[in-house]
Tab-separated table of C-alpha atoms in Angstrom:
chain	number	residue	atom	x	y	z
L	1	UNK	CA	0.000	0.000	0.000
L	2	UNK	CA	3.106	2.270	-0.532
L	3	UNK	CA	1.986	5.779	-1.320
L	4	UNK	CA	-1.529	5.179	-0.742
L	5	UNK	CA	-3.680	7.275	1.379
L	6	UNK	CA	-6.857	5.032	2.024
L	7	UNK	CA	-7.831	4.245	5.736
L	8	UNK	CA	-8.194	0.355	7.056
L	9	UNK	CA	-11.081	1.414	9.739
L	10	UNK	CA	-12.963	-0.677	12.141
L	11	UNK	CA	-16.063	0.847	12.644
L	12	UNK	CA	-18.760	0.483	15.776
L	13	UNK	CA	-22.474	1.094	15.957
L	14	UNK	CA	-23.075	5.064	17.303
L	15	UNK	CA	-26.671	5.634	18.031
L	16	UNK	CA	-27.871	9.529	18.619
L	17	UNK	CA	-26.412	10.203	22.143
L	18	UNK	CA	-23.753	8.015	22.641
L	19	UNK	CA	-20.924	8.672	24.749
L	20	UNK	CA	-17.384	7.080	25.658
L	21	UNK	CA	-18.390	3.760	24.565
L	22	UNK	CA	-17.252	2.707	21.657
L	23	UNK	CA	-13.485	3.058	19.743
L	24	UNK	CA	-12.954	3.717	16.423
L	25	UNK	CA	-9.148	2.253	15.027
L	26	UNK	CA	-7.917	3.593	11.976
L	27	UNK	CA	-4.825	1.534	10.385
L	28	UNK	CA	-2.955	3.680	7.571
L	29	UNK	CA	0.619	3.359	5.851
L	30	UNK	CA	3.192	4.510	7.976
L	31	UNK	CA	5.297	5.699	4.493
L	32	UNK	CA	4.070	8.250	2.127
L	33	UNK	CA	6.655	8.069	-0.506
L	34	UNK	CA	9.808	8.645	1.531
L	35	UNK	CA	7.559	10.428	4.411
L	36	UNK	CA	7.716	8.810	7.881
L	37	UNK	CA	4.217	9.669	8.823
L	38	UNK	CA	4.678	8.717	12.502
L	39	UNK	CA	6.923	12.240	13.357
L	40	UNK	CA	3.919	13.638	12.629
L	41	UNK	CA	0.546	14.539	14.753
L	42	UNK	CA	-2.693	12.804	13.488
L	43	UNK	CA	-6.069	14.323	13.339
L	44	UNK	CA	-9.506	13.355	12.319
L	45	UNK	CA	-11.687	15.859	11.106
L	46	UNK	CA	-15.172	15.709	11.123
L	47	UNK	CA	-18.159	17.718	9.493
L	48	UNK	CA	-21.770	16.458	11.042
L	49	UNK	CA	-24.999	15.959	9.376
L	50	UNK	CA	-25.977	19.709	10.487
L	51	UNK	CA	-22.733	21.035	8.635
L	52	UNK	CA	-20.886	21.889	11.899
L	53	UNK	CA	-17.924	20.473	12.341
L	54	UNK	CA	-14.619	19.371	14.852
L	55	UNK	CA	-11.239	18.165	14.810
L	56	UNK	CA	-10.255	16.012	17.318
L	57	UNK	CA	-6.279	14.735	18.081
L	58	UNK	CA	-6.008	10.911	17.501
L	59	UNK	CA	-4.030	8.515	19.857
L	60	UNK	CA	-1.109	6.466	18.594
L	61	UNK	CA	-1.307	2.713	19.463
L	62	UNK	CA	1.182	0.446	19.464
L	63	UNK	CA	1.621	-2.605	17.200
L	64	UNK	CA	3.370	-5.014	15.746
L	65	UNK	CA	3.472	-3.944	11.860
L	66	UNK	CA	6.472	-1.533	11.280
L	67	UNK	CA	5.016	-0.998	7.990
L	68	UNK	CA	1.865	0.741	9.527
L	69	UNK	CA	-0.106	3.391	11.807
L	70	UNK	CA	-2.837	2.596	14.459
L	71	UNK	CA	-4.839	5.509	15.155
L	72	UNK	CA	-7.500	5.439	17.482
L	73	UNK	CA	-10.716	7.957	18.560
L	74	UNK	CA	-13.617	7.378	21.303
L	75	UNK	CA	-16.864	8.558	20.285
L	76	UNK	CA	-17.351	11.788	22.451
L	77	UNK	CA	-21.564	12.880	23.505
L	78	UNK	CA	-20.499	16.170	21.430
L	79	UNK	CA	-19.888	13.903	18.393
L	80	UNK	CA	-23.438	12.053	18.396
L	81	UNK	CA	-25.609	14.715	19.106
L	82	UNK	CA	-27.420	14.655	15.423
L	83	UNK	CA	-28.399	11.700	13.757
L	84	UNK	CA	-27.217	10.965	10.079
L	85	UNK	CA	-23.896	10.176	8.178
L	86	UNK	CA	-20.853	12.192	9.443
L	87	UNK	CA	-17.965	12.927	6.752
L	88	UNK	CA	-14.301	12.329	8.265
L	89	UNK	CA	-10.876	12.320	6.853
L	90	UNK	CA	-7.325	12.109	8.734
L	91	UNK	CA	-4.557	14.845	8.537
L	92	UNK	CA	-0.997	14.768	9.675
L	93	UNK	CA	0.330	17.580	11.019
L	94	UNK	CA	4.161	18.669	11.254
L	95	UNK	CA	5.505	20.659	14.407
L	96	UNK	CA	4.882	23.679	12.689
L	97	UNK	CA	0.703	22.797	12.671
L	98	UNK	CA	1.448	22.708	8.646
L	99	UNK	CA	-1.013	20.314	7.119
L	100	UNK	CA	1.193	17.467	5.643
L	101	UNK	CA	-0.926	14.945	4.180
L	102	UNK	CA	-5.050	14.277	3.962
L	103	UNK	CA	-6.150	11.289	3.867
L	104	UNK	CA	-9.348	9.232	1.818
L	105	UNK	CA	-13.093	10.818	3.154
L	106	UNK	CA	-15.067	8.581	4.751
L	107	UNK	CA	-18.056	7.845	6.322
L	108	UNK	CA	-19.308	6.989	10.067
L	109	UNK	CA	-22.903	6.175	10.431
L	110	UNK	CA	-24.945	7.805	13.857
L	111	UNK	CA	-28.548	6.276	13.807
L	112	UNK	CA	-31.421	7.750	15.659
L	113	UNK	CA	-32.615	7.370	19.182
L	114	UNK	CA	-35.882	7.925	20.955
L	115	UNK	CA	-36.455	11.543	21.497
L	116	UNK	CA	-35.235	11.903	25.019
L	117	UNK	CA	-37.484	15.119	25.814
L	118	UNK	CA	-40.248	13.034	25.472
L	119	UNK	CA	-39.031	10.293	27.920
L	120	UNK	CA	-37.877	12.823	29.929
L	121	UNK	CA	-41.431	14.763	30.316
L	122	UNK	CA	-42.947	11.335	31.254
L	123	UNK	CA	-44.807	11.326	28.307
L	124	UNK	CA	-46.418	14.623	27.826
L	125	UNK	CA	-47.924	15.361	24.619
L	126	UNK	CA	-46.258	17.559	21.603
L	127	UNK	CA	-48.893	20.497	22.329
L	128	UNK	CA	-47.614	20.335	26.194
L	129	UNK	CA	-43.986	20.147	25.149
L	130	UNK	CA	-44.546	22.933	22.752
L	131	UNK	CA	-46.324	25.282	25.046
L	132	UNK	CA	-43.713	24.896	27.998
L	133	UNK	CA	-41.275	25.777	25.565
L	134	UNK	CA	-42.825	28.723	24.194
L	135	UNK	CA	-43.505	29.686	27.977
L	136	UNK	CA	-39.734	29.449	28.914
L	137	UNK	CA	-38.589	31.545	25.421
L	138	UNK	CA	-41.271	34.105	27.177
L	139	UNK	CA	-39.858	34.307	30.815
L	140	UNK	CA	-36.581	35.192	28.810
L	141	UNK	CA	-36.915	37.492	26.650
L	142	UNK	CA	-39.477	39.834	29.797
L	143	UNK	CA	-36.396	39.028	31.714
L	144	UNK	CA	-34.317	40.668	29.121
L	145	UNK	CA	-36.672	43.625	28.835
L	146	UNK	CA	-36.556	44.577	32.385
L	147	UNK	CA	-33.061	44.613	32.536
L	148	UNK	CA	-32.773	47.354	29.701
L	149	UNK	CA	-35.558	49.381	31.056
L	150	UNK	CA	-34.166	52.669	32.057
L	151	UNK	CA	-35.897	53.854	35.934
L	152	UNK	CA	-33.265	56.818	36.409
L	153	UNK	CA	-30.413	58.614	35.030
L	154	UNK	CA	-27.659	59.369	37.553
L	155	UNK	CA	-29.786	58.622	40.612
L	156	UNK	CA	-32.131	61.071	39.475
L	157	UNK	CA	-36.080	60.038	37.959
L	158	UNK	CA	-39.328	61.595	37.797
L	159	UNK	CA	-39.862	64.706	36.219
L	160	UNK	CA	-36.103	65.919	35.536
L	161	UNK	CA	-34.281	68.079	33.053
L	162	UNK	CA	-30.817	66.298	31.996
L	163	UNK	CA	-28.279	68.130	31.676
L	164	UNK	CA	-24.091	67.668	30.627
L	165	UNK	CA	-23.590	68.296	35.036
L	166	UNK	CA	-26.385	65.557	35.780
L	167	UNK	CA	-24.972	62.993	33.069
L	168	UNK	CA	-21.301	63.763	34.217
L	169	UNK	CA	-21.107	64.889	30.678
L	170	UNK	CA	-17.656	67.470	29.877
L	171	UNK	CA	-18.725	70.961	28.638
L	172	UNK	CA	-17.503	72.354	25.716
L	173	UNK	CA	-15.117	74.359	27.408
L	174	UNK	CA	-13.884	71.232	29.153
L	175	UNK	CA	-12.932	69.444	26.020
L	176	UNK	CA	-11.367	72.544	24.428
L	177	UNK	CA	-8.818	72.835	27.376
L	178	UNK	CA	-8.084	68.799	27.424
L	179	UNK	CA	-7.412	68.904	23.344
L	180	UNK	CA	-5.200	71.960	24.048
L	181	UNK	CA	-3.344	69.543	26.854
L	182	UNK	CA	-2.546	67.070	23.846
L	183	UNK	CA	-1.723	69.396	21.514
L	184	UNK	CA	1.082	71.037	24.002
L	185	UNK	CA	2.306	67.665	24.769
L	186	UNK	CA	1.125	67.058	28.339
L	187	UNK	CA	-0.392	63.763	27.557
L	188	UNK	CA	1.815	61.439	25.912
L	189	UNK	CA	0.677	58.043	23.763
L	190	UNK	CA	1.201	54.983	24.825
L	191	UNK	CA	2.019	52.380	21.725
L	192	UNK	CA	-0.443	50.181	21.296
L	193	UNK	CA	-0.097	46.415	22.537
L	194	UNK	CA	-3.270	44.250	21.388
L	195	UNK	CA	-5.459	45.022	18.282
L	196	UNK	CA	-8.983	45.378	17.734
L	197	UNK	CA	-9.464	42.062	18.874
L	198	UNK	CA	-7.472	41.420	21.962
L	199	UNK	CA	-4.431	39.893	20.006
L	200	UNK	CA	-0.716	40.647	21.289
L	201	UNK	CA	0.923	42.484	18.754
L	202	UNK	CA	4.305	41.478	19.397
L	203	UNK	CA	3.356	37.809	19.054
L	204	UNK	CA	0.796	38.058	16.004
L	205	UNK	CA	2.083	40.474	13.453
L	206	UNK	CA	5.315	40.623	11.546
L	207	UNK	CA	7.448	43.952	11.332
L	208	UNK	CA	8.332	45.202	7.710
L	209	UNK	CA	12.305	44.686	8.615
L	210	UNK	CA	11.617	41.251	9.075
L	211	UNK	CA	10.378	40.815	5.356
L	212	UNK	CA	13.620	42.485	3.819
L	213	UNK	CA	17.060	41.050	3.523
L	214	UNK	CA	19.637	42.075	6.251
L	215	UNK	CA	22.652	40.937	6.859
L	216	UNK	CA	23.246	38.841	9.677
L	217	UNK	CA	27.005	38.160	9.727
L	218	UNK	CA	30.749	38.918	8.390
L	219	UNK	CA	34.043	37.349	9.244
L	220	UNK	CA	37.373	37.088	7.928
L	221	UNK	CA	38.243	33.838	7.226
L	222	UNK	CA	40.771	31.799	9.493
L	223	UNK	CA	43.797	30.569	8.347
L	224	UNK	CA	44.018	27.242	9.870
L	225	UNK	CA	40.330	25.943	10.584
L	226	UNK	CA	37.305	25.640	9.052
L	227	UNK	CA	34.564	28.933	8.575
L	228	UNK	CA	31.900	28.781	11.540
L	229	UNK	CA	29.204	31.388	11.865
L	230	UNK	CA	26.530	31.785	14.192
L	231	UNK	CA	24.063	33.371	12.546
L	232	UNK	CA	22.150	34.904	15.828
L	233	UNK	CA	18.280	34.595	14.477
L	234	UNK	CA	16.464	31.538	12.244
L	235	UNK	CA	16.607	31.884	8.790
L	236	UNK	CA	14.298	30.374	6.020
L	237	UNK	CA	16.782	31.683	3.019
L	238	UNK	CA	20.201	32.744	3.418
L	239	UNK	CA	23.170	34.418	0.342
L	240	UNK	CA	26.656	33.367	1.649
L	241	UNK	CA	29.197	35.278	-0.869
L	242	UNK	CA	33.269	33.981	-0.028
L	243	UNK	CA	36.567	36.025	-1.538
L	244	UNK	CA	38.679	33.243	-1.253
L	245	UNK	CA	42.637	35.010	-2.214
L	246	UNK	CA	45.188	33.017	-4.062
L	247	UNK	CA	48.066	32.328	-1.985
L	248	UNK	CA	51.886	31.772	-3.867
L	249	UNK	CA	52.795	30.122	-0.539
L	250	UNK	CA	50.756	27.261	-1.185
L	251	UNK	CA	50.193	25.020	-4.052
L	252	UNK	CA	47.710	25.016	-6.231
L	253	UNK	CA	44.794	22.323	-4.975
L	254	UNK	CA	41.320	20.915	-5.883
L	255	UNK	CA	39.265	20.793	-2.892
L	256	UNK	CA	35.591	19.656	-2.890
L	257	UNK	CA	32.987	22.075	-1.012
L	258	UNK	CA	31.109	20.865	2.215
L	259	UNK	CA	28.748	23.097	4.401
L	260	UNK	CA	27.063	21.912	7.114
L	261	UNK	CA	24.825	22.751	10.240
L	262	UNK	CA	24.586	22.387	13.781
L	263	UNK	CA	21.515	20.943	15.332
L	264	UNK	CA	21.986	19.691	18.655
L	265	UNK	CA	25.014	18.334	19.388
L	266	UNK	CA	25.913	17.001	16.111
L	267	UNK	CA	26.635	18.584	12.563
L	268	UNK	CA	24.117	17.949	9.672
L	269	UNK	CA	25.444	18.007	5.795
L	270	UNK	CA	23.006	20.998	3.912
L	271	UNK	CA	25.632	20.820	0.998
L	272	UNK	CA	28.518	18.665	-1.038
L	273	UNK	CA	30.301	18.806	-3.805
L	274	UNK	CA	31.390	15.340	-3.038
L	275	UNK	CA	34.027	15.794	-5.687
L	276	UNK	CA	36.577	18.822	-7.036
L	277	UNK	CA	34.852	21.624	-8.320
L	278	UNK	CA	37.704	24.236	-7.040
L	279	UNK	CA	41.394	24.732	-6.944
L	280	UNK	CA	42.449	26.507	-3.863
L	281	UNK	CA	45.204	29.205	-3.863
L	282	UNK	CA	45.948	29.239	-7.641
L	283	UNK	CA	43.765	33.051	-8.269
L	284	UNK	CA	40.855	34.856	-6.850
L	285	UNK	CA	37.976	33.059	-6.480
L	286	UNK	CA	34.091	35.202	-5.448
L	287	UNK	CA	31.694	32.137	-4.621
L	288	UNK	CA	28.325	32.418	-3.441
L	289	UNK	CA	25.284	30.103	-1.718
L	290	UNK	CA	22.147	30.663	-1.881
L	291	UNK	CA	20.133	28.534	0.558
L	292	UNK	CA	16.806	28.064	0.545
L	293	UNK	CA	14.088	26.069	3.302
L	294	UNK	CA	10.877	24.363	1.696
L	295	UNK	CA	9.698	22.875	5.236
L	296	UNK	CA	12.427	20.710	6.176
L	297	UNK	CA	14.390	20.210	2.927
L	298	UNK	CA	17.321	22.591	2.562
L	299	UNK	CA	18.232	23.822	-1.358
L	300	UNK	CA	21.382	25.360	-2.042
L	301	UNK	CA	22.424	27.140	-5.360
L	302	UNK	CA	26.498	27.466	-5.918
L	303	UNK	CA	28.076	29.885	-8.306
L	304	UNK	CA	31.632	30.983	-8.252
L	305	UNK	CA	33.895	32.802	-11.094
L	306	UNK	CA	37.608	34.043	-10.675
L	307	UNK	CA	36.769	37.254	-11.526
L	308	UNK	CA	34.884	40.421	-10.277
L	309	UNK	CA	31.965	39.853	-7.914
L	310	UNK	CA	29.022	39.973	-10.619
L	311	UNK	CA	30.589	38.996	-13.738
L	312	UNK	CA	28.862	36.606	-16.131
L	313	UNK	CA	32.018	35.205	-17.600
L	314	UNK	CA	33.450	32.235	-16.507
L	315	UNK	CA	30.876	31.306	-14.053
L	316	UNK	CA	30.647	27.777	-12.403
L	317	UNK	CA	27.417	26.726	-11.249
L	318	UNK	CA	25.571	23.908	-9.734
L	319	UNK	CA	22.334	23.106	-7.514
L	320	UNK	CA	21.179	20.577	-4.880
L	321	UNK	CA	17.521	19.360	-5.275
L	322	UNK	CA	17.214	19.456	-1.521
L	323	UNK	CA	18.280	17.739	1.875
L	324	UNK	CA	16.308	17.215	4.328
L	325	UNK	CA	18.322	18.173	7.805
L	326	UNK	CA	15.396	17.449	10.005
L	327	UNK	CA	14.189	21.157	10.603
L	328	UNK	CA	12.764	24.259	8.791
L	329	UNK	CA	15.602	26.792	9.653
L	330	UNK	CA	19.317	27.094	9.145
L	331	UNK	CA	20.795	29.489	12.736
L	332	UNK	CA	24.509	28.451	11.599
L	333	UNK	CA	26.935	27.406	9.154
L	334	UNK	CA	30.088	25.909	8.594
L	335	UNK	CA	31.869	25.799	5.719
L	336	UNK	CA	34.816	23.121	4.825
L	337	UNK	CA	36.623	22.260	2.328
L	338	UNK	CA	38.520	18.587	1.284
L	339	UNK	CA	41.170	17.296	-0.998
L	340	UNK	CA	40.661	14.724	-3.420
L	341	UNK	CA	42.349	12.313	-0.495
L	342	UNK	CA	39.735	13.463	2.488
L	343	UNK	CA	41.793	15.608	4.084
L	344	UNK	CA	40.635	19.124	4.992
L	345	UNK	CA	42.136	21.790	3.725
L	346	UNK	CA	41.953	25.721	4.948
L	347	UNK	CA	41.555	28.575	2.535
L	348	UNK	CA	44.087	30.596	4.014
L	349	UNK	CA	42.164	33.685	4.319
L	350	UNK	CA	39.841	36.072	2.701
L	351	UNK	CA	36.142	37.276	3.750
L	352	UNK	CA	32.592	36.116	4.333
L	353	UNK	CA	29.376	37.982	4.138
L	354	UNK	CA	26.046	36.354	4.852
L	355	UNK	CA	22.548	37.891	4.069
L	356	UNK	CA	19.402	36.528	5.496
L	357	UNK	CA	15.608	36.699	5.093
L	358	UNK	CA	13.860	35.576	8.893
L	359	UNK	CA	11.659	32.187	9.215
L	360	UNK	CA	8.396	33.977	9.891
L	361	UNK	CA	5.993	31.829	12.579
């Protein structure tokens, strides 16, 4: 069932009202493609016979079958409450709540039950039922009424003439002196925190500077050890551009280009050349990356040229498809390079500037 997306379900009778009693499993592949569904968070969603609709968080089980997911749901009083055929269908989530996958729709059946106002009632008729309804909607809506009626204004009722004093209203005069107080300065603005609706600014809305390019680090290059850079922020797409010098002191060697990332304790490969693409030390090289995040999977665009920063002649290019380094931001880089034997060789100075655009969310 590789790269399928159909649900193995065993289903249980819901009648109108249920509650807690019965357990739905759903069995699905664990692989989509090369996708390990099970680092992900399954839902089901649901859409009821009256078009409302929930989703709820399924539990993982645990089984035997590597090759497979058990998912299972209990049947909640909230989900049985109307009669009829309910649609559902199964999402994975990542940690960034970024639908994944969806799965088949399907259907789970809730058949009626007796009317339990009836029962409840003992009996009563639907004219008796209706009427003590209608009675209640009435107590509500005078007891609504009453508590809108307006019996005095400022203490005062009766025969009264309002005026701006009785309604602790400002006069005219009052509200030309406090706009003069704002216009001199003596009342100050406080910036705003929430919006209209409550929300934290900070938290919910993204400043303009974080939607441009800025660059987030320079170094000069060591001479003896490999080019680390903290990169002090996460970063969904990142230009690296190098000036790597030639050097008479050294000879002239092919190296192959590595850069890699720390996550954890450990460093993850974003980039290879895996075999010479550059000789070290024989002119002036400019190369560039250009790194980019689609959820987990890092692509990175090379280019380098031995002459002037910008020049379309003599430009050496080439492109990863994308690597998937187990998370949706690069925070640092370092950059290595190897003989054609393994061993790692330094560039023996020159520069590094790296630009970045943020990982929004």
């Amino acid at each position: 069932m590789y790269n399928q997306r159909k649900v193995k379900i065993i289903k249980k009778p819901l009648f109108q009202g249920d509650s807690g009693v019965e357990t739905f499993t759903f069995e699905f592949d664990k692989f989509y493609n090369e996708l390990d569904l099970s680092k992900l968070s399954a839902y089901l969603k649901l859409t009821y016979p009256d078009d409302s609709g929930d989703v709820i968080k399924l539990t993982t089980l645990p089984q035997d079958d590597e090759s497979v997911i058990l998912l299972s749901w209990v049947a909640e009083g909230k989900n049985t409450q109307v009669a009829g055929e309910i649609l559902a269908q199964i999402l994975f989530e990542n940690d960034e709540s970024t639908v994944v996958l969806n799965s088949e729709v399907f259907n789970i059946e809730i058949k009626n039950s007796v009317n339990s106002t009836m029962l409840s009632l003992g009996g009563s008729t639907q004219v008796e039922i209706l009427l003590s309804r209608v009675n209640g909607k009435i107590d509500e809506i005078n007891k609504f009424l009453n508590s809108k009626i307006v019996s005095s204004v400022n203490g005062l009722s009766g025969d009264v003439t309002l005026s701006a004093k009785s309604l602790n209203a400002p006069t005219v005069d009052e509200l030309n002196e406090e706009i003069d107080k704002l216009k001199s300065g003596e009342y100050t603005a406080k910036k705003a925190e929430c919006d209209a609706s409550g929300n934290d600014i900070t938290s919910n809305y993204v400043k303009k500077s974080d939607l441009q390019w800025a660059q987030v680090a320079y170094s000069i290059i060591p001479q003896d050890s490999e080019i680390e850079l903290s990169l002090g922020g996460r970063y969904k797409e990142l230009f690296a551009l190098m000036e790597i010098p030639f050097n008479l002191s050294e000879p002239n060697t092919p190296v192959s280009t590595r850069i890699e990332t720390k996550i954890g304790s450990s460093y993850v490969i974003v980039y290879d050349t895996e075999e010479s693409d550059l000789t070290l030390y024989s002119e002036t090289y400019h190369v560039s990356f250009k790194f980019n995040m689609c959820a987990n999977f890092a692509k990175v665009e090379k280019q380098q040229a031995s002459l002037d920063t910008g020049d379309a002649i003599g430009l050496v290019a080439k492109t990863t498809i994308g690597k998937d380094i187990g998370q949706s931001f690069i925070d640092n880089l370092r950059i290595r390079f190897f003989d054609e034997s393994g061993n790692e060789i330094y560039s023996k100075g020159g520069s590094i500037s790296v630009y970045g655009l943020k990982q929004i969310g």
